[in-house]
Tab-separated table of C-alpha atoms in Angstrom:
chain	number	residue	atom	x	y	z
A	1	MET	CA	-7.325	-46.967	18.108
A	2	TYR	CA	-8.820	-50.285	19.111
A	3	GLU	CA	-12.190	-50.519	20.792
A	4	LYS	CA	-13.065	-52.756	23.706
A	5	GLY	CA	-14.121	-56.171	22.457
A	6	ASN	CA	-12.075	-56.091	19.229
A	7	LYS	CA	-9.987	-59.154	18.434
A	8	VAL	CA	-6.433	-58.210	17.508
A	9	ILE	CA	-3.549	-60.347	16.240
A	10	VAL	CA	-0.371	-59.554	18.165
A	11	LYS	CA	3.260	-60.678	18.357
A	12	ILE	CA	4.681	-61.455	21.803
A	13	THR	CA	7.827	-59.364	22.325
A	14	ASN	CA	8.726	-60.105	25.959
A	15	ILE	CA	7.507	-62.252	28.857
A	16	THR	CA	7.763	-61.359	32.543
A	17	SER	CA	6.423	-62.967	35.697
A	18	TYR	CA	3.365	-60.687	35.609
A	19	GLY	CA	2.462	-60.727	31.909
A	20	ALA	CA	3.376	-60.801	28.250
A	21	PHE	CA	4.268	-57.674	26.305
A	22	CYS	CA	2.877	-57.607	22.793
A	23	ARG	CA	2.973	-55.557	19.624
A	24	ALA	CA	-0.015	-55.027	17.343
A	25	GLU	CA	-0.235	-53.159	14.068
A	26	ARG	CA	-1.011	-49.810	15.712
A	27	ALA	CA	-0.086	-50.236	19.394
A	28	ASP	CA	2.033	-51.998	21.988
A	29	GLY	CA	0.486	-53.535	25.060
A	30	LEU	CA	0.609	-55.880	28.017
A	31	ILE	CA	-1.469	-59.010	28.509
A	32	HIS	CA	-1.575	-59.266	32.300
A	33	ILE	CA	-1.274	-62.759	33.767
A	34	SER	CA	-4.710	-62.374	35.403
A	35	GLU	CA	-6.294	-61.974	31.940
A	36	VAL	CA	-4.862	-65.176	30.431
A	37	SER	CA	-7.208	-67.718	32.011
A	38	ASP	CA	-10.176	-68.023	34.333
A	39	TYR	CA	-8.016	-70.416	36.375
A	40	PHE	CA	-4.811	-69.821	38.352
A	41	VAL	CA	-1.799	-69.345	36.063
A	42	ARG	CA	1.460	-70.384	37.723
A	43	ASP	CA	3.716	-69.700	34.717
A	44	ILE	CA	2.609	-67.473	31.846
A	45	ARG	CA	5.214	-69.186	29.641
A	46	ASP	CA	2.815	-72.134	29.511
A	47	PHE	CA	0.580	-69.926	27.353
A	48	PHE	CA	2.937	-67.678	25.344
A	49	ASP	CA	6.312	-67.813	23.582
A	50	VAL	CA	8.344	-64.758	22.539
A	51	GLY	CA	7.995	-64.212	18.805
A	52	SER	CA	4.673	-65.990	18.473
């Protein structure tokens, strides 16, 4: 499994109002909107695209 602090390349599989679902080599996950930036994020789609 991955350890805290590891950098992992993921593919975005779905975007919702609260975060972006992603797939890595060994796991699936969610990048919560609060983790995307230190500043207020109005629309997570400004940061991620499905398939990227």
